[in-house]
mmCIF file of C-alpha atoms in Angstrom:
data_model
loop_
_atom_site.group_PDB
_atom_site.id
_atom_site.type_symbol
_atom_site.label_atom_id
_atom_site.label_comp_id
_atom_site.label_asym_id
_atom_site.label_seq_id
_atom_site.Cartn_x
_atom_site.Cartn_y
_atom_site.Cartn_z
ATOM 1 C CA MET A 259 45.672 15.597 -80.709
ATOM 2 C CA PRO A 260 45.675 14.260 -77.577
ATOM 3 C CA LYS A 261 46.604 10.966 -76.348
ATOM 4 C CA ALA A 262 45.455 8.380 -74.115
ATOM 5 C CA PHE A 263 46.192 5.404 -72.109
ATOM 6 C CA ILE A 264 43.355 3.085 -71.055
ATOM 7 C CA THR A 265 44.365 -0.316 -69.422
ATOM 8 C CA GLY A 266 41.156 -2.548 -69.061
ATOM 9 C CA ILE A 267 40.075 -1.252 -72.733
ATOM 10 C CA THR A 268 37.729 -4.243 -73.214
ATOM 11 C CA GLY A 269 35.734 -4.026 -70.652
ATOM 12 C CA GLN A 270 32.710 -1.433 -69.638
ATOM 13 C CA ASP A 271 33.984 1.405 -68.844
ATOM 14 C CA GLY A 272 36.934 1.290 -71.018
ATOM 15 C CA SER A 273 34.857 1.221 -73.711
ATOM 16 C CA TYR A 274 32.922 3.902 -73.356
ATOM 17 C CA LEU A 275 35.594 5.481 -72.480
ATOM 18 C CA THR A 276 37.602 5.237 -75.338
ATOM 19 C CA GLU A 277 33.901 6.194 -77.405
ATOM 20 C CA LEU A 278 33.725 9.305 -75.636
ATOM 21 C CA LEU A 279 37.266 9.914 -76.029
ATOM 22 C CA LEU A 280 37.686 9.254 -79.454
ATOM 23 C CA GLU A 281 34.369 11.826 -80.113
ATOM 24 C CA LYS A 282 36.561 14.432 -78.618
ATOM 25 C CA ASP A 283 39.441 14.243 -81.319
ATOM 26 C CA TYR A 284 41.747 11.789 -79.372
ATOM 27 C CA GLU A 285 44.137 9.445 -79.785
ATOM 28 C CA VAL A 286 43.593 6.705 -77.500
ATOM 29 C CA HIS A 287 45.701 3.089 -77.094
ATOM 30 C CA GLY A 288 44.574 0.703 -75.009
ATOM 31 C CA SER A 289 46.409 -2.364 -72.667
ATOM 32 C CA VAL A 290 44.915 -5.810 -73.567
ATOM 33 C CA ARG A 291 45.780 -9.092 -72.141
ATOM 34 C CA ARG A 292 47.160 -12.101 -74.442
ATOM 35 C CA THR A 293 44.785 -14.588 -74.421
ATOM 36 C CA SER A 294 43.721 -17.645 -76.525
ATOM 37 C CA SER A 295 40.661 -15.091 -77.722
ATOM 38 C CA LEU A 296 41.173 -12.641 -79.684
ATOM 39 C CA ASP A 297 36.587 -11.941 -79.292
ATOM 40 C CA ARG A 298 36.507 -8.124 -77.929
ATOM 41 C CA SER A 299 33.431 -7.544 -78.327
ATOM 42 C CA ARG A 300 32.551 -4.806 -77.145
ATOM 43 C CA LEU A 301 35.221 -2.425 -79.359
ATOM 44 C CA ARG A 302 34.142 -5.231 -82.604
ATOM 45 C CA HIS A 303 32.804 -1.899 -83.988
ATOM 46 C CA LEU A 304 36.115 0.812 -82.963
ATOM 47 C CA TYR A 305 38.396 -1.880 -84.038
ATOM 48 C CA GLN A 306 36.586 -3.086 -87.317
ATOM 49 C CA ASP A 307 36.248 0.722 -88.275
ATOM 50 C CA THR A 308 39.488 0.907 -90.762
ATOM 51 C CA SER A 309 39.284 4.703 -90.281
ATOM 52 C CA ILE A 310 39.629 4.056 -86.484
ATOM 53 C CA TYR A 311 41.639 1.481 -85.892
ATOM 54 C CA GLY A 312 45.429 1.859 -86.243
ATOM 55 C CA SER A 313 44.786 5.337 -87.286
ATOM 56 C CA ARG A 314 43.142 6.725 -83.819
ATOM 57 C CA LEU A 315 42.458 3.522 -82.120
ATOM 58 C CA HIS A 316 45.632 1.723 -80.907
ATOM 59 C CA LEU A 317 45.765 -1.045 -79.443
ATOM 60 C CA HIS A 318 48.166 -3.266 -76.950
ATOM 61 C CA TYR A 319 49.274 -6.907 -75.850
ATOM 62 C CA ALA A 320 49.633 -5.876 -72.098
ATOM 63 C CA ASP A 321 49.470 -7.143 -68.176
ATOM 64 C CA LEU A 322 49.586 -5.168 -65.281
ATOM 65 C CA ASN A 323 52.933 -7.801 -63.432
ATOM 66 C CA ASP A 324 55.172 -7.385 -66.755
ATOM 67 C CA VAL A 325 56.369 -4.536 -65.152
ATOM 68 C CA THR A 326 59.213 -4.001 -67.667
ATOM 69 C CA ASN A 327 56.666 -5.006 -70.546
ATOM 70 C CA LEU A 328 54.396 -1.549 -69.767
ATOM 71 C CA ARG A 329 56.691 0.533 -69.222
ATOM 72 C CA ARG A 330 58.572 0.322 -72.160
ATOM 73 C CA LEU A 331 55.110 0.570 -73.580
ATOM 74 C CA LEU A 332 53.790 3.888 -71.534
ATOM 75 C CA MET A 333 57.470 5.246 -73.188
ATOM 76 C CA ARG A 334 56.691 4.845 -76.625
ATOM 77 C CA VAL A 335 52.967 5.758 -76.183
ATOM 78 C CA ALA A 336 53.908 9.006 -74.463
ATOM 79 C CA PRO A 337 50.419 9.791 -73.521
ATOM 80 C CA GLU A 338 49.431 13.111 -71.900
ATOM 81 C CA GLU A 339 46.315 11.253 -69.835
ATOM 82 C CA ILE A 340 46.382 7.592 -68.309
ATOM 83 C CA TYR A 341 42.801 5.967 -67.247
ATOM 84 C CA HIS A 342 43.773 3.243 -65.308
ATOM 85 C CA LEU A 343 40.652 0.722 -65.448
ATOM 86 C CA ALA A 344 42.073 -2.637 -65.389
ATOM 87 C CA GLY A 345 41.678 -5.179 -62.654
ATOM 88 C CA GLN A 346 39.804 -8.159 -61.371
ATOM 89 C CA SER A 347 35.961 -5.785 -60.704
ATOM 90 C CA HIS A 348 33.714 -9.183 -59.337
ATOM 91 C CA VAL A 349 33.008 -8.426 -55.540
ATOM 92 C CA GLY A 350 31.655 -11.671 -54.811
ATOM 93 C CA LEU A 351 34.378 -13.531 -57.396
ATOM 94 C CA SER A 352 37.221 -11.954 -55.244
ATOM 95 C CA PHE A 353 35.992 -14.381 -52.209
ATOM 96 C CA GLU A 354 37.525 -16.822 -54.360
ATOM 97 C CA ILE A 355 40.832 -16.067 -55.972
ATOM 98 C CA PRO A 356 41.982 -13.064 -52.661
ATOM 99 C CA GLU A 357 45.540 -13.495 -54.520
ATOM 100 C CA SER A 358 45.168 -13.057 -57.959
ATOM 101 C CA THR A 359 42.356 -10.255 -57.130
ATOM 102 C CA CYS A 360 45.017 -8.242 -55.028
ATOM 103 C CA ASP A 361 47.438 -8.905 -57.248
ATOM 104 C CA ASP A 362 45.991 -7.069 -60.159
ATOM 105 C CA THR A 363 44.255 -4.691 -58.734
ATOM 106 C CA ALA A 364 46.714 -2.841 -55.404
ATOM 107 C CA MET A 365 49.626 -3.916 -56.745
ATOM 108 C CA GLY A 366 49.261 -3.430 -60.628
ATOM 109 C CA THR A 367 48.308 -0.031 -59.797
ATOM 110 C CA LEU A 368 51.104 0.643 -57.325
ATOM 111 C CA ARG A 369 52.928 -0.470 -60.673
ATOM 112 C CA ILE A 370 51.826 1.727 -62.820
ATOM 113 C CA LEU A 371 52.502 4.565 -60.147
ATOM 114 C CA GLU A 372 56.297 3.450 -59.739
ATOM 115 C CA ILE A 373 56.172 3.640 -63.443
ATOM 116 C CA LEU A 374 54.933 7.301 -63.443
ATOM 117 C CA ARG A 375 57.559 8.567 -61.248
ATOM 118 C CA ASP A 376 60.278 8.068 -63.649
ATOM 119 C CA LEU A 377 58.641 9.126 -67.138
ATOM 120 C CA PRO A 378 59.446 12.673 -67.899
ATOM 121 C CA GLY A 379 56.645 14.977 -67.676
ATOM 122 C CA ALA A 380 54.799 12.041 -65.933
ATOM 123 C CA PRO A 381 51.196 12.049 -67.816
ATOM 124 C CA ARG A 382 47.889 12.542 -66.179
ATOM 125 C CA PHE A 383 46.530 9.775 -64.231
ATOM 126 C CA PHE A 384 42.446 9.046 -63.081
ATOM 127 C CA HIS A 385 42.282 5.582 -60.621
ATOM 128 C CA ALA A 386 39.006 3.606 -60.886
ATOM 129 C CA ALA A 387 38.480 3.312 -56.977
ATOM 130 C CA SER A 388 35.609 1.819 -55.610
ATOM 131 C CA SER A 389 32.850 2.243 -53.515
ATOM 132 C CA GLU A 390 34.217 -1.012 -51.833
ATOM 133 C CA ILE A 391 36.490 0.256 -50.147
ATOM 134 C CA PHE A 392 33.812 1.809 -47.435
ATOM 135 C CA GLY A 393 32.462 -1.402 -47.399
ATOM 136 C CA SER A 394 29.820 -1.027 -44.087
ATOM 137 C CA PRO A 395 30.116 2.778 -43.263
ATOM 138 C CA ASP A 396 28.861 4.069 -39.586
ATOM 139 C CA SER A 397 27.899 6.721 -42.219
ATOM 140 C CA ALA A 398 25.278 7.388 -45.002
ATOM 141 C CA PRO A 399 25.480 9.366 -47.515
ATOM 142 C CA GLN A 400 29.587 8.381 -47.629
ATOM 143 C CA ASP A 401 31.459 11.327 -48.754
ATOM 144 C CA GLU A 402 35.471 11.861 -49.855
ATOM 145 C CA ASN A 403 36.922 11.285 -46.295
ATOM 146 C CA THR A 404 34.497 9.509 -45.209
ATOM 147 C CA PRO A 405 37.091 6.368 -43.629
ATOM 148 C CA TYR A 406 37.793 2.955 -45.467
ATOM 149 C CA ARG A 407 36.067 -0.345 -43.468
ATOM 150 C CA PRO A 408 36.379 -2.783 -46.710
ATOM 151 C CA VAL A 409 34.350 -6.166 -46.507
ATOM 152 C CA SER A 410 35.724 -7.985 -49.001
ATOM 153 C CA PRO A 411 39.112 -8.649 -50.624
ATOM 154 C CA TYR A 412 38.195 -6.475 -53.520
ATOM 155 C CA GLY A 413 37.248 -3.620 -51.170
ATOM 156 C CA CYS A 414 40.545 -4.477 -50.133
ATOM 157 C CA ALA A 415 42.400 -3.805 -52.934
ATOM 158 C CA LYS A 416 40.511 -0.913 -54.126
ATOM 159 C CA ALA A 417 41.323 0.662 -50.854
ATOM 160 C CA PHE A 418 45.164 -0.103 -50.766
ATOM 161 C CA ALA A 419 45.428 1.136 -54.029
ATOM 162 C CA THR A 420 43.676 3.953 -53.871
ATOM 163 C CA SER A 421 45.498 4.686 -50.652
ATOM 164 C CA MET A 422 49.023 4.920 -52.893
ATOM 165 C CA VAL A 423 47.279 7.111 -55.657
ATOM 166 C CA ARG A 424 47.065 10.334 -52.853
ATOM 167 C CA VAL A 425 50.424 9.143 -50.832
ATOM 168 C CA TYR A 426 52.386 9.394 -55.219
ATOM 169 C CA ARG A 427 50.144 12.753 -55.475
ATOM 170 C CA ASP A 428 51.380 14.522 -52.519
ATOM 171 C CA SER A 429 54.242 12.472 -52.034
ATOM 172 C CA PHE A 430 55.689 12.975 -55.986
ATOM 173 C CA GLY A 431 53.762 15.799 -57.107
ATOM 174 C CA LEU A 432 51.624 13.129 -59.403
ATOM 175 C CA HIS A 433 48.824 14.883 -60.944
ATOM 176 C CA ALA A 434 46.778 11.387 -59.924
ATOM 177 C CA SER A 435 43.238 11.499 -59.032
ATOM 178 C CA ASN A 436 41.070 8.657 -57.825
ATOM 179 C CA GLY A 437 37.048 8.705 -59.084
ATOM 180 C CA ILE A 438 35.335 6.509 -56.522
ATOM 181 C CA MET A 439 32.865 4.944 -58.472
ATOM 182 C CA TYR A 440 29.359 3.277 -57.018
ATOM 183 C CA ASN A 441 28.270 0.828 -58.630
ATOM 184 C CA HIS A 442 27.092 1.711 -62.489
ATOM 185 C CA GLU A 443 25.772 -0.416 -65.263
ATOM 186 C CA SER A 444 24.857 -0.612 -68.537
ATOM 187 C CA PRO A 445 23.875 -3.107 -71.516
ATOM 188 C CA ARG A 446 28.145 -3.971 -71.651
ATOM 189 C CA ARG A 447 27.249 -4.405 -68.130
ATOM 190 C CA GLY A 448 29.105 -9.139 -67.194
ATOM 191 C CA GLU A 449 27.298 -11.763 -67.495
ATOM 192 C CA ASN A 450 28.464 -12.095 -64.248
ATOM 193 C CA PHE A 451 27.219 -9.127 -62.859
ATOM 194 C CA VAL A 452 23.532 -9.571 -61.010
ATOM 195 C CA THR A 453 22.246 -6.186 -62.717
ATOM 196 C CA GLN A 454 22.709 -8.064 -66.470
ATOM 197 C CA LYS A 455 21.754 -11.722 -64.734
ATOM 198 C CA ILE A 456 18.302 -10.150 -63.962
ATOM 199 C CA CYS A 457 17.955 -8.562 -67.096
ATOM 200 C CA GLN A 458 18.712 -11.752 -69.471
ATOM 201 C CA SER A 459 16.686 -13.591 -67.388
ATOM 202 C CA ALA A 460 13.892 -11.451 -67.745
ATOM 203 C CA ALA A 461 14.467 -11.802 -71.723
ATOM 204 C CA ALA A 462 14.887 -15.126 -71.574
ATOM 205 C CA ILE A 463 12.180 -16.294 -69.758
ATOM 206 C CA LYS A 464 10.587 -13.983 -71.953
ATOM 207 C CA LEU A 465 11.441 -15.698 -74.961
ATOM 208 C CA GLY A 466 11.224 -19.068 -73.253
ATOM 209 C CA ILE A 467 14.486 -20.196 -73.531
ATOM 210 C CA GLN A 468 14.468 -20.436 -69.635
ATOM 211 C CA ASP A 469 12.180 -20.939 -66.671
ATOM 212 C CA LYS A 470 13.088 -19.269 -63.644
ATOM 213 C CA LEU A 471 15.342 -16.385 -62.317
ATOM 214 C CA ARG A 472 18.186 -18.355 -59.098
ATOM 215 C CA MET A 473 18.754 -15.204 -56.400
ATOM 216 C CA GLY A 474 19.630 -14.760 -53.343
ATOM 217 C CA ASP A 475 18.895 -12.009 -51.558
ATOM 218 C CA THR A 476 17.269 -9.095 -52.902
ATOM 219 C CA SER A 477 17.132 -7.115 -50.327
ATOM 220 C CA ALA A 478 19.924 -5.578 -50.455
ATOM 221 C CA GLU A 479 21.066 -1.845 -51.621
ATOM 222 C CA ARG A 480 23.417 -0.205 -54.028
ATOM 223 C CA ASP A 481 23.678 3.383 -55.648
ATOM 224 C CA TRP A 482 23.878 2.727 -58.819
ATOM 225 C CA GLY A 483 24.050 4.597 -61.684
ATOM 226 C CA ASP A 484 24.645 4.275 -66.443
ATOM 227 C CA ALA A 485 28.509 4.083 -67.046
ATOM 228 C CA ARG A 486 28.286 6.550 -70.062
ATOM 229 C CA ASP A 487 27.626 8.906 -67.331
ATOM 230 C CA TYR A 488 30.064 7.433 -65.362
ATOM 231 C CA VAL A 489 32.968 7.811 -67.975
ATOM 232 C CA ARG A 490 32.203 11.706 -68.497
ATOM 233 C CA ALA A 491 32.553 12.118 -64.792
ATOM 234 C CA MET A 492 35.998 9.974 -65.562
ATOM 235 C CA TRP A 493 37.126 12.749 -67.770
ATOM 236 C CA MET A 494 35.988 16.248 -66.015
ATOM 237 C CA ALA A 495 38.395 14.864 -63.646
ATOM 238 C CA LEU A 496 41.558 14.861 -65.882
ATOM 239 C CA GLN A 497 40.816 18.005 -66.853
ATOM 240 C CA GLN A 498 41.078 20.133 -63.835
ATOM 241 C CA GLU A 499 44.488 21.946 -62.777
ATOM 242 C CA LYS A 500 44.658 20.218 -59.970
ATOM 243 C CA ALA A 501 44.348 16.474 -58.964
ATOM 244 C CA ASN A 502 41.875 15.478 -56.438
ATOM 245 C CA ASP A 503 39.851 12.557 -55.082
ATOM 246 C CA TYR A 504 36.191 12.662 -56.259
ATOM 247 C CA ILE A 505 32.849 10.538 -55.107
ATOM 248 C CA ILE A 506 31.131 9.184 -58.388
ATOM 249 C CA ALA A 507 27.708 8.011 -57.893
ATOM 250 C CA THR A 508 23.851 9.177 -57.746
ATOM 251 C CA GLY A 509 23.351 9.877 -54.564
ATOM 252 C CA VAL A 510 20.233 7.919 -54.215
ATOM 253 C CA SER A 511 20.048 3.839 -53.291
ATOM 254 C CA HIS A 512 17.931 1.275 -54.976
ATOM 255 C CA LYS A 513 17.130 -2.913 -54.646
ATOM 256 C CA VAL A 514 18.393 -5.662 -55.812
ATOM 257 C CA GLN A 515 14.644 -5.681 -55.988
ATOM 258 C CA ASP A 516 13.870 -3.020 -57.686
ATOM 259 C CA ILE A 517 16.263 -4.656 -60.651
ATOM 260 C CA VAL A 518 13.704 -7.621 -60.946
ATOM 261 C CA GLU A 519 10.616 -5.526 -60.608
ATOM 262 C CA ILE A 520 11.410 -2.483 -63.632
ATOM 263 C CA ALA A 521 13.218 -5.597 -65.756
ATOM 264 C CA PHE A 522 10.199 -7.765 -65.581
ATOM 265 C CA ASP A 523 7.760 -5.210 -65.591
ATOM 266 C CA TYR A 524 9.800 -3.865 -69.165
ATOM 267 C CA VAL A 525 8.836 -7.693 -70.840
ATOM 268 C CA GLY A 526 5.671 -7.882 -69.609
ATOM 269 C CA LEU A 527 5.784 -10.250 -66.627
ATOM 270 C CA ASP A 528 4.320 -11.278 -63.565
ATOM 271 C CA TRP A 529 8.155 -11.482 -60.932
ATOM 272 C CA LYS A 530 6.291 -13.156 -58.352
ATOM 273 C CA ASP A 531 6.287 -16.501 -59.767
ATOM 274 C CA LEU A 532 9.458 -16.453 -62.031
ATOM 275 C CA ILE A 533 11.768 -16.103 -59.028
ATOM 276 C CA GLU A 534 13.681 -18.861 -57.110
ATOM 277 C CA ARG A 535 15.649 -18.539 -53.783
ATOM 278 C CA ASP A 536 19.458 -20.328 -54.303
ATOM 279 C CA PRO A 537 21.848 -19.841 -50.477
ATOM 280 C CA ARG A 538 24.434 -20.500 -53.440
ATOM 281 C CA PHE A 539 24.177 -16.419 -54.361
ATOM 282 C CA MET A 540 24.310 -15.704 -50.517
ATOM 283 C CA ARG A 541 27.919 -13.370 -50.339
ATOM 284 C CA PRO A 542 30.369 -14.217 -47.019
ATOM 285 C CA ALA A 543 29.722 -10.703 -45.895
ATOM 286 C CA ASP A 544 27.508 -7.702 -48.384
ATOM 287 C CA PRO A 545 28.268 -4.459 -47.469
ATOM 288 C CA LYS A 546 25.116 -1.844 -46.436
ATOM 289 C CA LYS A 547 24.309 1.514 -46.560
ATOM 290 C CA LEU A 548 26.181 2.135 -49.595
ATOM 291 C CA ILE A 549 25.389 5.288 -51.288
ATOM 292 C CA GLY A 550 27.270 8.169 -52.641
ATOM 293 C CA ASP A 551 28.188 12.377 -52.067
ATOM 294 C CA ASN A 552 28.650 13.402 -55.257
ATOM 295 C CA SER A 553 28.448 17.325 -54.173
ATOM 296 C CA ARG A 554 32.265 17.073 -55.537
ATOM 297 C CA ALA A 555 31.875 16.449 -58.518
ATOM 298 C CA ARG A 556 28.832 18.341 -58.719
ATOM 299 C CA THR A 557 30.655 21.695 -57.478
ATOM 300 C CA VAL A 558 34.522 20.989 -58.979
ATOM 301 C CA LEU A 559 33.824 18.993 -62.107
ATOM 302 C CA GLY A 560 30.100 20.377 -62.947
ATOM 303 C CA TRP A 561 29.110 16.978 -63.241
ATOM 304 C CA ALA A 562 26.141 15.413 -62.971
ATOM 305 C CA PRO A 563 24.724 11.992 -64.147
ATOM 306 C CA SER A 564 21.624 11.975 -66.986
ATOM 307 C CA ILE A 565 20.236 8.872 -67.190
ATOM 308 C CA SER A 566 17.898 6.986 -64.423
ATOM 309 C CA PHE A 567 17.923 4.383 -63.109
ATOM 310 C CA GLU A 568 14.548 3.173 -64.237
ATOM 311 C CA ARG A 569 16.214 3.695 -68.625
ATOM 312 C CA MET A 570 19.247 1.850 -67.257
ATOM 313 C CA ILE A 571 17.795 -1.620 -66.575
ATOM 314 C CA GLN A 572 15.153 -1.262 -69.607
ATOM 315 C CA GLU A 573 17.856 -0.534 -72.152
ATOM 316 C CA MET A 574 19.792 -3.178 -70.361
ATOM 317 C CA THR A 575 16.722 -5.417 -70.852
ATOM 318 C CA GLN A 576 16.206 -4.247 -74.078
ATOM 319 C CA ALA A 577 19.054 -5.244 -74.978
ATOM 320 C CA ALA A 578 19.272 -8.592 -73.777
ATOM 321 C CA LEU A 579 15.686 -9.321 -75.825
ATOM 322 C CA ASN A 580 17.695 -8.060 -78.845
ATOM 323 C CA HIS A 581 20.861 -10.651 -78.025
ATOM 324 C CA LEU A 582 18.954 -13.405 -78.057
ATOM 325 C CA SER A 583 15.873 -12.961 -79.893
ATOM 326 C CA ALA A 584 19.363 -12.393 -82.801
ATOM 327 C CA ARG A 585 20.494 -15.701 -81.203
ATOM 328 C CA ASN A 586 17.643 -17.690 -81.596
ATOM 329 C CA ARG A 587 17.708 -16.635 -85.200
ATOM 330 C CA SER A 588 20.509 -17.672 -86.379
ATOM 331 C CA HIS A 589 20.605 -20.797 -84.357
ATOM 332 C CA SER A 590 17.033 -21.966 -86.553
#
């Protein structure tokens, strides 16, 4: 039974990756931060299953800035594969907390790479990089050789981490790959991301819980894919004989406005009367023309996205309707 270790296992990607690896008969270990809350909702269905949790799924307390504990944990678990997904991943929030963003995202990755240098039979390593490393690129679409031009603290931190993965691969022979992930969403997306905010607001307005959706700039464009497709690419990257960097993207651009229209149409509402512009949600600097060329992933990995943008937004909106309706029933 192959053994994998996931940092950030309780996040959107971590939870889907856990399900994928369990389906492939892995033993899965993951690191979680010690907090006062024990609610890890994205994994609840797994750790409440006694046939899985404690047998094929194991959660461990660890923090990216606690090198001694992290080293001890990796030596004890001895995984064949490590998927590094942890870190502060909200671009807008990184302007408010730049130091902790860089410590978690940049230095946290370097600390793991340093541990891997010393491990006997170093495991294969996947780093979840980000399209934010390109920031405001001169050309579109971007490929693996596009120069880094980050425009946010998060983008800067990811650019550092992505570069260090390449350095350790080339200098120390680690099987270390970067998946340069473009925006990817799902019903498990955090509430502070714009896609989830829109889908939840459409559902809440439909149910009479909310009156308006307050938004910043809806003309911003992104290459949005589905997280369930993207975790497949993570696994496929580590099955290759040679490590490499891969653009994980759909190659298709959509506007924030498209999300608004799909979500509100799904619940049968006219968005035009229900949106208010709010300058508080405008970012200091917003990357433009971010669209990925996924040719290498298609050719080398045999990967392609399978879930359409429209279906993804509709599923997120339906999940929000289900959640809010259940909460209303429990409170009534």
